[in-house]
Coordinates of C-alpha atoms in Angstrom, one line a residue:
M29 CA 0.3 -0.1 0.0
G30 CA 3.0 2.2 0.3
S31 CA 3.5 2.6 -3.3
F32 CA -0.3 3.1 -3.5
W33 CA -0.3 6.0 -2.0
A34 CA 3.5 7.5 -3.0
A35 CA 2.2 6.9 -7.2
A36 CA -1.2 8.8 -6.2
L37 CA 0.7 11.8 -4.0
A38 CA 3.5 11.8 -6.9
Q39 CA 0.8 12.3 -9.4
V40 CA -1.4 14.5 -7.7
R41 CA 1.6 16.6 -7.9
S42 CA 2.4 16.8 -10.8
W43 CA -0.9 18.5 -12.2
P44 CA -0.4 21.6 -12.3
R45 CA 2.7 21.4 -14.0
D46 CA 1.3 18.4 -16.6
R47 CA -0.4 19.9 -19.6
L48 CA -1.7 16.5 -20.6
F49 CA -4.0 17.2 -17.4
I50 CA -4.7 20.4 -16.9
W51 CA -6.1 20.6 -20.8
L52 CA -8.5 16.6 -20.3
L53 CA -9.3 16.9 -17.1
L54 CA -9.6 20.6 -16.3
M55 CA -9.8 22.4 -19.6
A56 CA -12.1 20.0 -21.9
P57 CA -14.7 19.5 -19.4
L58 CA -15.2 22.7 -18.0
S59 CA -15.0 24.2 -21.7
G60 CA -17.6 21.7 -23.3
M61 CA -19.6 22.1 -20.0
V62 CA -19.3 25.9 -20.5
I63 CA -19.7 25.6 -24.5
L64 CA -23.1 23.6 -24.2
D65 CA -24.4 25.6 -22.0
G66 CA -24.4 29.1 -24.3
L67 CA -25.3 26.8 -27.4
F68 CA -28.6 25.1 -25.8
A69 CA -29.5 26.9 -22.9
D70 CA -32.8 28.0 -25.4
G71 CA -33.7 24.5 -24.8
L72 CA -34.6 25.0 -21.3
L73 CA -38.3 23.6 -20.7
R74 CA -40.0 27.2 -18.9
R75 CA -40.4 30.4 -21.0
L76 CA -41.2 28.0 -24.4
P77 CA -42.4 30.2 -27.0
V78 CA -45.9 29.6 -27.5
A79 CA -48.2 32.2 -30.1
V80 CA -52.4 32.7 -29.6
C81 CA -54.8 32.8 -32.1
D82 CA -57.5 35.1 -30.4
L83 CA -61.0 34.4 -32.3
D84 CA -62.5 35.9 -29.3
G85 CA -61.3 38.9 -28.9
S86 CA -63.2 39.5 -25.7
S87 CA -62.3 40.2 -21.8
T88 CA -62.6 36.6 -21.4
S89 CA -60.2 35.6 -24.3
R90 CA -57.3 38.4 -23.5
E91 CA -57.0 37.4 -19.7
L92 CA -56.8 33.2 -21.0
I93 CA -53.8 35.2 -23.0
R94 CA -52.8 36.7 -20.1
R95 CA -53.2 33.2 -17.1
V96 CA -51.2 31.6 -20.4
D97 CA -48.4 33.9 -20.4
A98 CA -47.9 33.7 -16.7
L99 CA -47.2 29.6 -17.1
P100 CA -43.7 28.9 -16.1
S101 CA -44.0 26.9 -19.3
A102 CA -44.7 29.1 -21.7
R103 CA -44.5 33.1 -22.5
V104 CA -46.8 34.7 -25.2
A105 CA -44.4 35.3 -28.4
A106 CA -47.2 36.2 -31.1
L107 CA -50.8 36.7 -31.1
L108 CA -51.8 35.2 -35.0
A109 CA -54.6 36.2 -36.8
S110 CA -55.3 32.2 -38.2
P111 CA -54.4 29.3 -37.3
D112 CA -53.0 28.3 -40.4
E113 CA -50.6 31.0 -39.4
G114 CA -50.4 29.1 -36.6
R115 CA -49.2 25.4 -38.0
D116 CA -47.2 26.9 -39.9
A117 CA -45.1 29.1 -36.8
I118 CA -44.1 25.5 -35.5
R119 CA -43.7 23.9 -38.9
R120 CA -40.8 27.2 -39.5
G121 CA -39.6 26.4 -35.7
E122 CA -41.2 29.3 -34.5
V123 CA -42.8 28.8 -31.1
F124 CA -43.6 25.2 -29.5
A125 CA -47.1 25.5 -29.1
V126 CA -50.6 27.9 -30.8
L127 CA -54.2 28.2 -28.3
V128 CA -57.0 28.4 -31.0
I129 CA -59.0 30.3 -29.1
P130 CA -62.6 29.4 -30.9
R131 CA -64.9 32.3 -31.4
H132 CA -68.0 33.8 -29.2
F133 CA -66.1 31.7 -26.5
E134 CA -67.0 34.6 -23.7
R135 CA -70.7 34.2 -25.1
D136 CA -70.8 30.2 -24.9
L137 CA -69.2 30.8 -21.5
L138 CA -71.6 32.4 -19.6
R139 CA -74.0 30.8 -20.9
R140 CA -73.2 27.8 -20.4
R141 CA -72.6 25.9 -23.6
P142 CA -69.1 23.6 -23.6
V143 CA -66.6 25.4 -25.0
Q144 CA -63.4 23.5 -26.8
A145 CA -60.4 25.2 -27.3
I146 CA -57.2 24.2 -29.0
A147 CA -53.7 23.4 -29.1
Y148 CA -51.3 22.6 -32.0
I149 CA -48.3 21.0 -29.8
D150 CA -45.2 20.6 -31.6
G151 CA -45.2 16.8 -31.9
Q152 CA -41.0 15.8 -32.7
H153 CA -39.7 17.8 -29.4
M154 CA -41.1 14.7 -26.5
P155 CA -39.6 16.7 -23.6
V156 CA -40.7 20.5 -24.4
G157 CA -44.5 18.9 -25.8
S158 CA -44.9 16.5 -22.5
V159 CA -44.5 20.3 -20.0
L160 CA -47.0 22.1 -22.5
R161 CA -49.3 19.6 -22.7
R162 CA -49.5 19.3 -19.1
D163 CA -49.6 23.3 -18.4
L164 CA -51.8 23.5 -20.6
V165 CA -54.1 20.9 -19.5
D166 CA -54.0 22.1 -15.6
L167 CA -54.7 25.5 -16.8
G168 CA -57.7 24.7 -18.3
T169 CA -58.9 21.7 -15.5
A170 CA -58.2 24.7 -12.3
G171 CA -57.2 27.9 -13.4
W172 CA -59.4 28.1 -16.6
K173 CA -62.5 27.7 -14.0
L174 CA -62.2 30.0 -11.2
A175 CA -61.6 32.8 -14.1
F176 CA -64.6 31.8 -16.1
T177 CA -66.8 31.6 -12.4
D178 CA -65.4 35.4 -11.7
T179 CA -66.9 36.5 -14.9
L180 CA -69.8 34.5 -14.3
R181 CA -70.0 36.6 -10.6
R182 CA -69.2 39.9 -12.4
S183 CA -72.8 39.4 -14.5
G184 CA -74.0 39.0 -11.5
V185 CA -74.3 35.6 -10.6
P186 CA -74.5 34.7 -7.5
P187 CA -71.1 33.2 -6.3
V188 CA -72.5 29.6 -5.3
Q189 CA -74.5 29.7 -8.3
A190 CA -71.7 31.1 -10.3
D191 CA -69.1 28.0 -8.4
W192 CA -72.4 25.4 -9.9
Q193 CA -73.0 27.3 -13.9
T194 CA -69.2 27.2 -15.1
A195 CA -69.0 25.2 -17.7
G196 CA -66.8 22.8 -19.3
I197 CA -64.1 23.9 -21.0
G198 CA -62.5 21.4 -23.3
L199 CA -58.8 20.9 -24.6
D200 CA -58.3 19.6 -28.4
L201 CA -54.7 18.9 -28.1
R202 CA -53.4 18.1 -31.6
S203 CA -49.5 17.2 -32.6
L204 CA -48.2 18.7 -35.5
G205 CA -44.3 17.8 -36.7
N206 CA -41.2 19.9 -37.7
P207 CA -38.6 18.5 -39.5
A208 CA -36.1 20.5 -37.7
A209 CA -36.1 17.1 -35.2
N210 CA -34.2 18.8 -31.7
Y211 CA -32.4 16.3 -29.6
K212 CA -30.9 18.6 -27.8
I213 CA -32.4 18.1 -24.2
F214 CA -31.4 14.6 -24.7
L215 CA -27.7 15.9 -26.0
V216 CA -27.2 18.3 -22.6
H217 CA -27.2 16.1 -19.8
S218 CA -25.7 13.1 -22.1
F219 CA -23.0 14.4 -24.2
L220 CA -21.1 15.5 -20.8
P221 CA -21.0 12.7 -18.8
I222 CA -19.7 11.1 -21.8
L223 CA -17.1 13.4 -22.3
L224 CA -15.2 13.0 -19.1
Q225 CA -15.8 9.5 -20.0
L226 CA -13.1 10.1 -22.9
T227 CA -11.6 12.5 -21.2
S228 CA -10.5 10.5 -18.7
L229 CA -9.5 7.0 -20.6
L230 CA -6.9 9.2 -23.3
Y231 CA -5.3 10.6 -20.1
S232 CA -4.8 7.5 -17.7
V233 CA -4.0 5.5 -20.8
C234 CA -1.3 8.5 -21.2
V235 CA 0.2 8.1 -18.0
L236 CA -0.1 4.1 -17.4
H237 CA 3.0 4.6 -20.8
R238 CA 4.4 7.3 -19.4
L239 CA 5.0 4.8 -16.5
R240 CA 6.0 1.5 -18.8
P241 CA 9.5 1.8 -19.3
E242 CA 10.1 1.7 -15.5
R243 CA 7.9 -1.7 -15.2
P244 CA 5.2 -1.0 -12.0
S245 CA 3.9 -2.8 -9.9
M246 CA 0.3 -2.7 -9.5
A247 CA -0.2 -1.0 -6.7
R248 CA 1.2 2.6 -8.7
V249 CA -0.5 1.5 -11.7
W250 CA -3.9 1.7 -10.0
G251 CA -1.7 4.7 -7.7
S252 CA -1.7 5.9 -11.0
V253 CA -5.0 6.1 -12.4
C254 CA -6.9 6.7 -8.1
P255 CA -6.4 10.3 -7.8
A256 CA -8.1 11.8 -11.4
A257 CA -10.4 9.0 -10.7
L258 CA -11.6 10.7 -7.5
L259 CA -10.6 14.3 -9.2
V260 CA -13.8 12.8 -12.7
G261 CA -15.8 11.8 -10.6
M262 CA -15.8 15.2 -8.2
L263 CA -16.3 17.1 -12.2
G264 CA -19.1 14.8 -12.5
C265 CA -21.4 15.9 -10.0
L266 CA -19.9 19.0 -10.5
Q267 CA -21.4 19.3 -13.9
T268 CA -24.8 17.6 -12.4
G269 CA -25.2 20.4 -9.9
L270 CA -24.7 23.2 -12.3
L271 CA -27.4 21.7 -14.4
A272 CA -29.6 21.8 -12.5
A273 CA -29.4 24.8 -11.0
R274 CA -29.1 26.1 -14.4
G275 CA -32.9 24.0 -14.7
Y276 CA -32.4 21.6 -17.6
F277 CA -33.7 18.7 -15.4
P278 CA -34.2 18.0 -11.9
V279 CA -32.4 16.6 -9.3
Q280 CA -34.4 14.3 -6.8
A281 CA -31.4 11.9 -5.3
P282 CA -29.6 12.8 -2.1
I283 CA -25.8 14.4 -2.9
L284 CA -24.2 11.1 -0.9
T285 CA -25.8 9.1 -4.1
V286 CA -25.1 11.7 -6.5
C287 CA -21.5 11.5 -5.5
A288 CA -21.6 7.6 -5.1
I289 CA -22.8 7.3 -8.9
Y290 CA -20.0 9.0 -10.1
L291 CA -17.8 7.5 -8.1
L292 CA -18.6 4.3 -9.6
F293 CA -18.7 5.1 -13.1
S294 CA -15.5 7.0 -12.7
L295 CA -13.4 3.9 -11.0
A296 CA -14.5 2.0 -14.2
C297 CA -13.5 3.5 -16.1
A298 CA -10.2 3.9 -14.6
A299 CA -10.3 0.2 -14.6
L300 CA -11.4 0.2 -18.6
A301 CA -7.7 2.6 -19.0
V302 CA -6.2 -0.1 -16.8
F303 CA -7.4 -2.7 -19.0
I304 CA -6.7 -0.7 -22.2
A305 CA -2.5 -0.4 -21.7
G306 CA -2.6 -3.7 -20.1
L307 CA -3.4 -4.7 -23.7
C308 CA -2.0 -2.5 -25.9
D309 CA 1.6 -2.2 -26.6
E310 CA 2.0 1.0 -28.9
I311 CA 0.0 4.4 -27.5
L312 CA -1.1 4.5 -31.2
L313 CA -3.1 1.4 -30.8
A314 CA -4.4 2.0 -27.1
L315 CA -5.2 5.8 -28.2
M316 CA -7.7 4.1 -31.1
M317 CA -9.2 1.9 -29.0
V318 CA -10.3 4.6 -26.6
S319 CA -11.7 6.3 -30.1
G320 CA -12.9 2.9 -30.9
L321 CA -14.7 2.2 -27.4
A322 CA -15.7 5.8 -26.3
S323 CA -16.9 7.1 -29.5
P324 CA -19.4 5.1 -30.1
A325 CA -20.9 5.8 -26.9
F326 CA -23.2 9.0 -28.4
A327 CA -25.3 6.5 -31.4
F328 CA -25.6 3.3 -28.6
A329 CA -26.1 4.8 -25.2
G330 CA -29.2 5.0 -26.5
I331 CA -29.3 9.7 -27.0
T332 CA -29.9 9.4 -30.7
F333 CA -32.5 6.2 -30.4
P334 CA -34.4 4.4 -28.0
Q335 CA -32.2 1.3 -26.7
L336 CA -35.2 -0.9 -26.4
A337 CA -34.9 -0.6 -31.0
M338 CA -31.2 -1.0 -30.8
P339 CA -30.1 -4.1 -31.9
P340 CA -28.2 -6.8 -30.9
F341 CA -24.8 -5.5 -31.4
A342 CA -25.5 -2.3 -30.2
R343 CA -26.8 -3.3 -27.0
F344 CA -23.4 -5.4 -26.3
W345 CA -21.0 -2.5 -27.7
S346 CA -22.9 -0.2 -24.8
G347 CA -23.3 -2.6 -22.3
L348 CA -19.1 -2.5 -22.4
L349 CA -19.7 1.5 -21.8
P350 CA -19.8 3.0 -17.9
S351 CA -21.1 6.0 -19.3
T352 CA -24.6 3.4 -20.8
Q353 CA -24.9 2.0 -16.8
L354 CA -24.4 6.1 -15.2
L355 CA -27.1 7.8 -18.0
R356 CA -29.7 4.8 -16.7
L357 CA -29.1 5.4 -13.4
E358 CA -28.6 9.6 -13.7
G359 CA -32.8 9.1 -15.7
S360 CA -34.1 6.5 -12.6
V361 CA -32.9 7.7 -9.3
I362 CA -30.9 11.3 -9.7
Q363 CA -33.6 12.3 -11.9
M364 CA -36.2 10.0 -11.4
G365 CA -35.9 10.0 -7.1
D366 CA -35.8 6.2 -7.4
A367 CA -34.5 4.4 -4.3
L368 CA -30.8 3.3 -6.0
G369 CA -31.7 -0.6 -4.5
Q370 CA -34.6 -1.0 -7.4
H371 CA -32.1 -0.5 -10.0
W372 CA -29.6 -2.9 -8.5
P373 CA -29.0 -4.6 -11.9
I374 CA -27.7 -1.6 -13.2
L375 CA -25.4 -0.9 -10.5
G376 CA -24.3 -4.5 -10.8
A377 CA -23.1 -4.4 -14.3
L378 CA -21.3 -1.1 -13.8
C379 CA -19.7 -3.1 -10.9
L380 CA -19.2 -5.8 -12.7
L381 CA -17.6 -3.5 -15.5
A382 CA -15.1 -2.8 -13.3
C383 CA -14.4 -5.6 -11.8
V384 CA -13.2 -7.1 -15.3
Y385 CA -11.5 -4.2 -16.8
G386 CA -9.5 -4.8 -13.6
G387 CA -9.2 -8.0 -13.6
L388 CA -7.9 -8.1 -17.1
G389 CA -6.2 -4.5 -17.0
S390 CA -3.9 -6.2 -14.0
L391 CA -3.3 -9.6 -15.7
F392 CA -2.5 -7.7 -18.7
H393 CA 0.3 -5.7 -17.0
G394 CA 1.2 -8.4 -14.6
L395 CA 2.4 -10.1 -18.0
R396 CA 4.2 -7.7 -19.5
S397 CA 6.2 -7.5 -16.2
R398 CA 7.2 -10.5 -16.4
R399 CA 7.7 -11.0 -20.2
Q400 CA 10.0 -7.4 -20.5
E401 CA 11.8 -9.2 -17.0
E402 CA 12.6 -12.2 -18.2
E403 CA 13.6 -10.6 -22.0
I404 CA 15.9 -8.7 -19.7
A405 CA 17.3 -12.1 -17.9
R406 CA 18.2 -13.4 -21.8

């Protein structure tokens, strides 16, 4: 254990003057976080632009427009003259939804006739569409009824009678397709863990190849990669906290659970780096293997298409990546708030990856050291 801690301390002391560390484990993750936040900031699920087509023009319809604009997820960006303009605006990607208030809206409410508004939702922005659909339906069942009860009271109807006479208001939801499909909601929280996986693998593989001429012991090998793994885990927790603070997704799990998940992920990445460095004799071959394993994560981790629709080879390939298991735990445990024990198969898969990669990597490094000693003895 003495050589392990000595190697870990030496590695930490080398960081301030190590350009590889500065670029791969500091500049790349932090700049990636800043750049993605700047590019995708308009994809936050709040104050999304919607349009309203008011065919009634009454005081009640104007009150409805004000209530739509007060929703946390929506802002009224345009008032349109016809539903056709609204549908065209959705297809052009200018707005995410269009609310059409029908003619005689206020009159039918006062006469206790059924009233039905139409809401066109952009069907290809799935998270955006679901949030707007939820808020508009809630507004229709709760907020609208309260507003129109006030209208009846102002018209002279007694308060109790107004509560009973409030007409039902339906909302006809219609999905529209936008050819400019948008995956920013998925990419923001998925890209950063994959970037951490890639940069940590590149750095750890390069560190291990630097040590190869010295024929290090396994304690020194692991001592050289564990400090970087700890830093990667801390960066993952930091990124999760900043994305949650920016409103990209909620964090429902305790802080210790988030830290444990990212620490296990970073250890699995370190074990994978030990495996690759032990398997490949040349640094160029090792870097090519890192690229070959990590780059398909964008397609195979379920970002660009659902995991249930993957072919068997894609599922197998994605199962080899620590980031795949991390993204599953991130969605179910960190964002949804499920108990970590409920997803023990995913947690077990991540632990299994760390053990298998670490065991095979240690075996390969031991065989190489033995082979080098035999060559020297000859």
